[in-house]
Tab-separated table of C-alpha atoms and ligand atoms in Angstrom:
chain	number	residue	atom	x	y	z
A	1	MET	CA	-8.481	19.621	4.276
A	2	ASN	CA	-10.027	22.273	2.099
A	3	GLU	CA	-9.974	21.699	-1.713
A	4	GLU	CA	-8.120	23.400	-4.589
A	5	ILE	CA	-10.842	26.101	-5.780
A	6	ILE	CA	-8.344	27.629	-8.303
A	7	GLN	CA	-5.851	25.560	-10.466
A	8	ILE	CA	-4.124	27.738	-13.199
A	9	LYS	CA	-1.466	25.929	-15.332
A	10	GLY	CA	0.781	27.441	-17.795
A	11	LEU	CA	-1.418	30.872	-17.955
A	12	THR	CA	0.191	33.291	-20.319
A	13	LYS	CA	-1.217	36.900	-21.193
A	14	ARG	CA	0.294	38.254	-24.180
A	15	TYR	CA	-0.215	42.028	-25.396
A	16	GLY	CA	0.605	43.063	-28.932
A	17	TYR	CA	2.545	41.377	-31.749
A	18	GLY	CA	6.027	41.303	-33.128
A	19	ASP	CA	7.909	44.226	-32.137
A	20	THR	CA	5.370	45.409	-29.711
A	21	GLU	CA	4.862	41.904	-28.063
A	22	SER	CA	4.684	41.998	-24.297
A	23	PHE	CA	3.641	39.622	-21.676
A	24	ALA	CA	1.950	40.391	-18.618
A	25	LEU	CA	1.818	37.035	-17.371
A	26	LYS	CA	4.352	34.419	-18.596
A	27	ASP	CA	3.901	30.674	-18.197
A	28	PHE	CA	2.006	31.249	-14.613
A	29	ASP	CA	1.045	28.308	-12.550
A	30	LEU	CA	-0.836	28.794	-9.214
A	31	THR	CA	-3.103	26.421	-7.073
A	32	ILE	CA	-5.232	28.008	-4.503
A	33	ARG	CA	-7.217	26.189	-1.957
A	34	ARG	CA	-10.609	27.322	-0.452
A	35	GLY	CA	-9.746	29.483	2.922
A	36	GLU	CA	-6.697	30.683	1.862
A	37	PHE	CA	-5.891	34.681	2.512
A	38	ILE	CA	-3.252	35.610	-0.353
A	39	MET	CA	-1.551	38.527	-0.466
A	40	ILE	CA	0.057	39.242	-3.942
A	41	MET	CA	3.151	41.928	-4.175
A	42	GLY	CA	5.303	43.103	-6.797
A	43	PRO	CA	6.217	46.030	-8.714
A	44	SER	CA	4.208	48.028	-10.869
A	45	GLY	CA	3.389	46.225	-14.178
A	46	CYS	CA	4.280	42.788	-12.927
A	47	GLY	CA	0.873	41.359	-13.670
A	48	LYS	CA	-0.821	41.449	-10.457
A	49	THR	CA	-4.109	43.399	-11.840
A	50	THR	CA	-4.127	41.250	-14.906
A	51	LEU	CA	-4.079	38.162	-12.587
A	52	LEU	CA	-6.861	39.039	-10.596
A	53	ASN	CA	-8.913	39.979	-13.661
A	54	ILE	CA	-8.300	36.626	-15.336
A	55	ILE	CA	-9.181	34.716	-11.923
A	56	GLY	CA	-12.331	37.037	-11.579
A	57	LEU	CA	-13.607	36.350	-14.985
A	58	LEU	CA	-13.277	40.067	-16.196
A	59	ASP	CA	-10.232	39.139	-18.761
A	60	ARG	CA	-9.016	35.930	-20.551
A	61	ALA	CA	-5.457	34.596	-20.802
A	62	THR	CA	-4.056	34.257	-24.365
A	63	SER	CA	-3.286	30.595	-23.483
A	64	GLY	CA	-2.944	28.058	-20.516
A	65	GLU	CA	-5.340	26.407	-18.232
A	66	TYR	CA	-7.841	28.122	-15.656
A	67	ILE	CA	-9.871	25.741	-13.685
A	68	LEU	CA	-12.384	27.235	-11.528
A	69	ASN	CA	-14.111	24.789	-8.574
A	70	GLY	CA	-13.278	22.106	-10.897
A	71	GLU	CA	-14.442	23.690	-14.309
A	72	ASP	CA	-12.502	24.580	-17.034
A	73	VAL	CA	-13.204	28.189	-17.799
A	74	ALA	CA	-12.088	28.240	-21.328
A	75	GLY	CA	-15.206	25.838	-22.231
A	76	ILE	CA	-17.974	27.864	-20.571
A	77	SER	CA	-20.093	30.348	-22.330
A	78	SER	CA	-19.667	33.997	-21.796
A	79	ARG	CA	-23.485	34.090	-20.218
A	80	ARG	CA	-22.613	31.576	-17.894
A	81	LYS	CA	-19.319	32.777	-17.091
A	82	ALA	CA	-21.174	36.157	-15.867
A	83	ARG	CA	-23.358	34.324	-13.734
A	84	LEU	CA	-20.633	32.374	-12.076
A	85	ARG	CA	-18.915	35.724	-11.860
A	86	ALA	CA	-21.799	36.917	-9.901
A	87	LYS	CA	-22.456	33.878	-7.697
A	88	LYS	CA	-18.931	32.926	-6.754
A	89	ILE	CA	-16.741	36.003	-6.908
A	90	GLY	CA	-16.677	39.299	-5.321
A	91	PHE	CA	-14.463	42.442	-6.237
A	92	ILE	CA	-13.173	45.239	-4.311
A	93	PHE	CA	-10.922	47.995	-6.136
A	94	GLN	CA	-8.895	50.517	-5.012
A	95	ASN	CA	-11.127	53.452	-5.691
A	96	TYR	CA	-14.269	51.707	-4.348
A	97	ASN	CA	-16.249	51.776	-7.715
A	98	LEU	CA	-19.631	52.913	-6.403
A	99	ILE	CA	-22.131	54.114	-8.398
A	100	GLN	CA	-22.322	57.634	-7.452
A	101	ASP	CA	-26.131	58.657	-7.916
A	102	LEU	CA	-27.506	55.146	-6.193
A	103	SER	CA	-27.878	55.169	-2.306
A	104	VAL	CA	-25.476	53.175	-0.191
A	105	LEU	CA	-27.996	50.206	0.293
A	106	GLU	CA	-28.985	50.222	-3.591
A	107	ASN	CA	-25.159	49.893	-4.000
A	108	VAL	CA	-24.902	46.864	-1.683
A	109	ALA	CA	-28.170	45.464	-3.306
A	110	LEU	CA	-26.796	45.686	-6.838
A	111	PRO	CA	-24.892	42.102	-7.388
A	112	LEU	CA	-28.034	40.361	-6.217
A	113	VAL	CA	-29.876	41.704	-9.444
A	114	TYR	CA	-27.532	39.341	-11.522
A	115	ILE	CA	-28.730	36.424	-9.499
A	116	ASN	CA	-32.449	37.167	-9.752
A	117	ARG	CA	-33.164	37.971	-6.283
A	118	PRO	CA	-36.496	39.863	-5.835
A	119	ARG	CA	-36.110	43.486	-4.777
A	120	THR	CA	-37.445	43.026	-1.372
A	121	VAL	CA	-34.862	40.148	-0.760
A	122	ARG	CA	-32.491	42.368	-2.456
A	123	LEU	CA	-32.949	45.295	-0.141
A	124	LYS	CA	-33.203	43.047	2.969
A	125	ASN	CA	-30.192	41.446	2.297
A	126	ALA	CA	-28.232	44.517	1.479
A	127	SER	CA	-29.591	45.954	4.970
A	128	ASP	CA	-28.398	43.037	6.754
A	129	THR	CA	-24.878	43.289	5.081
A	130	LEU	CA	-24.554	46.976	6.126
A	131	ARG	CA	-25.800	46.237	9.844
A	132	ARG	CA	-22.483	43.705	9.674
A	133	PHE	CA	-20.255	46.766	8.684
A	134	HIS	CA	-22.180	49.188	11.176
A	135	LEU	CA	-23.076	51.025	8.336
A	136	GLN	CA	-26.960	50.717	8.469
A	137	GLU	CA	-27.832	54.297	9.669
A	138	ARG	CA	-25.960	55.449	6.491
A	139	GLU	CA	-28.118	53.208	4.104
A	140	TYR	CA	-29.761	56.257	2.429
A	141	TYR	CA	-26.693	58.560	2.129
A	142	LEU	CA	-24.944	58.924	-1.426
A	143	PRO	CA	-21.371	57.300	-1.529
A	144	SER	CA	-19.982	61.168	-1.724
A	145	GLN	CA	-21.257	61.874	1.798
A	146	LEU	CA	-18.990	58.953	3.211
A	147	SER	CA	-15.386	58.974	4.003
A	148	GLY	CA	-12.793	56.803	1.908
A	149	GLY	CA	-12.830	54.042	4.533
A	150	GLN	CA	-16.662	54.081	4.851
A	151	GLN	CA	-17.043	53.912	0.969
A	152	GLN	CA	-14.486	51.062	1.011
A	153	ARG	CA	-16.549	49.342	3.841
A	154	VAL	CA	-19.814	49.686	1.679
A	155	ALA	CA	-17.679	48.290	-1.104
A	156	ILE	CA	-16.720	45.198	0.869
A	157	ALA	CA	-20.256	44.875	1.978
A	158	ARG	CA	-21.291	45.099	-1.861
A	159	ALA	CA	-18.719	42.572	-2.565
A	160	ILE	CA	-19.785	39.899	0.117
A	161	VAL	CA	-23.922	40.349	-0.265
A	162	SER	CA	-24.008	37.572	-2.531
A	163	ASP	CA	-22.245	35.245	-0.436
A	164	PRO	CA	-19.245	34.872	-2.993
A	165	GLU	CA	-16.657	32.097	-1.900
A	166	ILE	CA	-13.850	34.198	-3.474
A	167	ILE	CA	-13.282	37.907	-2.690
A	168	LEU	CA	-10.694	39.531	-5.016
A	169	ALA	CA	-9.225	42.773	-3.723
A	170	ASP	CA	-6.853	44.931	-5.987
A	171	GLU	CA	-5.072	47.559	-3.517
A	172	PRO	CA	-8.290	47.962	-1.367
A	173	THR	CA	-6.353	50.317	1.114
A	174	GLY	CA	-4.509	52.009	-1.595
A	175	ASN	CA	-6.324	55.183	-1.054
A	176	LEU	CA	-6.887	55.019	2.752
A	177	ASP	CA	-5.016	56.513	5.925
A	178	SER	CA	-3.645	53.739	8.214
A	179	ARG	CA	-6.811	54.066	10.659
A	180	ALA	CA	-9.062	53.438	7.766
A	181	SER	CA	-6.847	50.563	6.193
A	182	ILE	CA	-7.007	48.829	9.589
A	183	ALA	CA	-10.666	48.991	9.669
A	184	VAL	CA	-10.788	47.519	5.996
A	185	MET	CA	-8.366	44.825	6.766
A	186	GLU	CA	-10.243	43.722	10.148
A	187	GLU	CA	-13.334	43.439	7.810
A	188	LEU	CA	-11.449	41.080	5.415
A	189	LYS	CA	-10.144	39.191	8.172
A	190	SER	CA	-13.500	38.461	9.580
A	191	ILE	CA	-14.809	37.555	6.254
A	192	HIS	CA	-11.729	35.391	5.766
A	193	GLU	CA	-12.032	33.696	9.260
A	194	GLU	CA	-15.685	32.427	7.764
A	195	GLY	CA	-13.834	29.938	5.321
A	196	ASN	CA	-13.614	32.558	2.250
A	197	THR	CA	-10.821	32.689	0.148
A	198	ILE	CA	-9.411	36.249	-0.430
A	199	ILE	CA	-6.706	37.321	-2.907
A	200	MET	CA	-5.491	40.756	-2.475
A	201	VAL	CA	-2.983	42.994	-4.278
A	202	THR	CA	-0.961	45.168	-2.164
A	203	HIS	CA	2.059	47.451	-2.137
A	204	ASN	CA	2.075	47.930	1.627
A	205	PRO	CA	4.093	44.932	3.115
A	206	ALA	CA	2.651	45.646	6.799
A	207	LEU	CA	-0.508	44.093	5.960
A	208	THR	CA	1.158	40.576	4.831
A	209	VAL	CA	0.295	39.863	8.718
A	210	TYR	CA	-3.168	39.247	7.828
A	211	ALA	CA	-2.260	36.839	4.721
A	212	THR	CA	-1.832	33.047	5.012
A	213	ARG	CA	0.589	33.142	2.034
A	214	VAL	CA	2.252	35.979	0.430
A	215	ILE	CA	3.282	35.655	-3.416
A	216	ASN	CA	5.713	38.092	-4.577
A	217	MET	CA	5.638	38.554	-8.536
A	218	LEU	CA	7.913	39.673	-10.956
A	219	ASP	CA	7.762	40.249	-14.817
A	220	GLY	CA	4.754	38.186	-15.183
A	221	GLN	CA	5.978	35.041	-13.008
A	222	ILE	CA	6.196	33.925	-9.381
A	223	ASN	CA	9.234	35.004	-7.635
A	224	THR	CA	8.586	33.744	-4.136
A	225	ASP	CA	5.532	32.000	-2.757
A	226	ILE	CA	5.586	31.744	0.959
A	227	LYS	CA	2.671	30.135	3.193
A	228	THR	CA	2.341	31.110	6.843
A	229	VAL	CA	-0.588	29.112	7.735
A	230	ALA	CA	-0.278	25.384	6.960
A	231	ASP	CA	-3.221	23.901	4.408
A	232	GLN	CA	-4.499	21.789	7.058
A	233	ASN	CA	-4.919	24.912	9.392
A	234	LEU	CA	-6.829	26.993	6.885
A	235	PRO	CA	-10.277	28.104	7.959
A	236	GLN	CA	-13.340	25.793	7.143
A	237	LYS	CA	-16.322	27.731	5.062
A	238	ILE	CA	-19.371	28.862	7.152
A	239	GLU	CA	-22.334	28.160	5.325
A	240	VAL	CA	-25.069	31.262	5.206
A	241	LYS	CA	-28.141	29.965	5.110
A	242	ARG	CA	-30.936	32.981	4.805
A	243	THR	CA	-34.055	31.712	6.361
A	244	ARG	CA	-36.962	34.352	5.932
A	245	GLY	CA	-34.276	37.002	5.102
A	246	LYS	CA	-32.297	36.378	8.381
A	247	ALA	CA	-28.849	35.183	7.719
A	248	LYS	CA	-27.820	32.167	9.841
A	249	ARG	CA	-24.243	31.027	10.046
A	250	THR	CA	-23.285	27.377	10.477
A	251	ARG	CA	-19.795	26.079	10.077
A	252	LYS	CA	-19.677	23.017	7.817
A	253	SER	CA	-17.072	20.491	7.025
A	254	ASN	CA	-15.673	20.571	3.430
A	255	LYS	CA	-15.146	16.935	3.622
A	256	GLY	CA	-16.692	14.964	0.848
A	257	ARG	CA	-18.373	18.024	-0.339
A	258	LYS	CA	-18.477	18.861	-3.955
A	259	ASN	CA	-19.474	21.970	-5.857
B	1	ATP	N1	-4.546	46.582	-22.479
B	1	ATP	C1	-3.461	46.463	-22.397
B	1	ATP	N2	-2.561	46.699	-23.484
B	1	ATP	C2	-1.399	46.472	-23.443
B	1	ATP	N3	-0.731	46.465	-22.491
B	1	ATP	C3	-1.473	46.090	-21.270
B	1	ATP	C4	-2.595	46.231	-21.136
B	1	ATP	N4	-2.990	46.209	-19.908
B	1	ATP	C5	-1.981	45.710	-19.203
B	1	ATP	N5	-0.867	45.985	-19.976
B	1	ATP	C6	0.521	45.630	-19.666
B	1	ATP	O1	0.676	44.483	-18.810
B	1	ATP	C7	1.626	44.529	-17.743
B	1	ATP	C8	1.040	44.412	-16.438
B	1	ATP	O2	-0.193	45.065	-16.217
B	1	ATP	P1	-0.616	45.026	-14.481
B	1	ATP	O3	-1.976	46.263	-14.867
B	1	ATP	O4	-1.294	43.690	-14.652
B	1	ATP	O5	0.333	45.537	-13.397
B	1	ATP	P2	0.229	45.531	-11.950
B	1	ATP	O6	1.117	44.719	-11.626
B	1	ATP	O7	-1.234	45.415	-11.710
B	1	ATP	O8	0.752	47.207	-11.967
B	1	ATP	P3	0.482	48.070	-10.818
B	1	ATP	O9	1.051	47.914	-9.383
B	1	ATP	O10	0.971	49.278	-11.169
B	1	ATP	O11	-1.073	48.210	-10.551
B	1	ATP	C9	1.922	46.096	-18.098
B	1	ATP	O12	3.379	45.898	-18.633
B	1	ATP	C10	1.227	46.339	-18.490
B	1	ATP	O13	1.456	47.793	-19.426
B	2	MG	MG1	-2.727	46.707	-10.872
């Protein structure tokens, strides 16, 4: 069975003190296995983005425990945290967050800077990833020259270019029409089928058909947590091995694997 890659225990995020004290997360517990596709729903302000930002090492909890790949996040330096984030985690945002004066290709290549890939390798890997999303003929466009759906698919390419195993998506279809939303969801589906773990926030209940687990939050806590795919049926991780810049995908058993 796929291992637990995220273990969160008693996590609390507090803002303010005394009269202004409020809790974005309250004594929050969550265990996530590799290969889960989790959708997080719940009313505005219930703590969804806060949770995603803490999981993605962009923010830290006030108290509680967060173990990522067997490692207690509290104990690691901010430098190592940044490296861990670059290697293990891909982010997708509602408003795409592309850099407007960089080309599509340079945007997708950007995460590889943080894991010290040489420029030629960066551009090659970015180009290969864009091909997968059928966007290679737009490599030299600027983001503003693309539709919203295309920009979000570029953002997905950027999120997976370094082959992270955890993809965090905060309302990735929030700005898209239903056709573009489906295109984005189909891309996320294929990334998930390669054994990657996806945690996505959405307000759209129709999208939960893509999930293996749906978590409803309320006031910084889990209200309901429903698995629609049993743990033993989650996809196995496909290792992407790059030989001379070519991506080669092989399915690998997780048995006995340590990270
Ligand atoms: N920097 C901050 N200072 C004070 N309170 C904050 C801060 N950031 C978030 N909060 C509060 O934490 C709570 C959770 O916010 P969060 O952004 O996680 O909600 P959300 O579930 O993502 O909402 P939405 O669906 O609107 O995006 C909210 O009550 C919010 O006001
Ligand atoms: Mg939010």
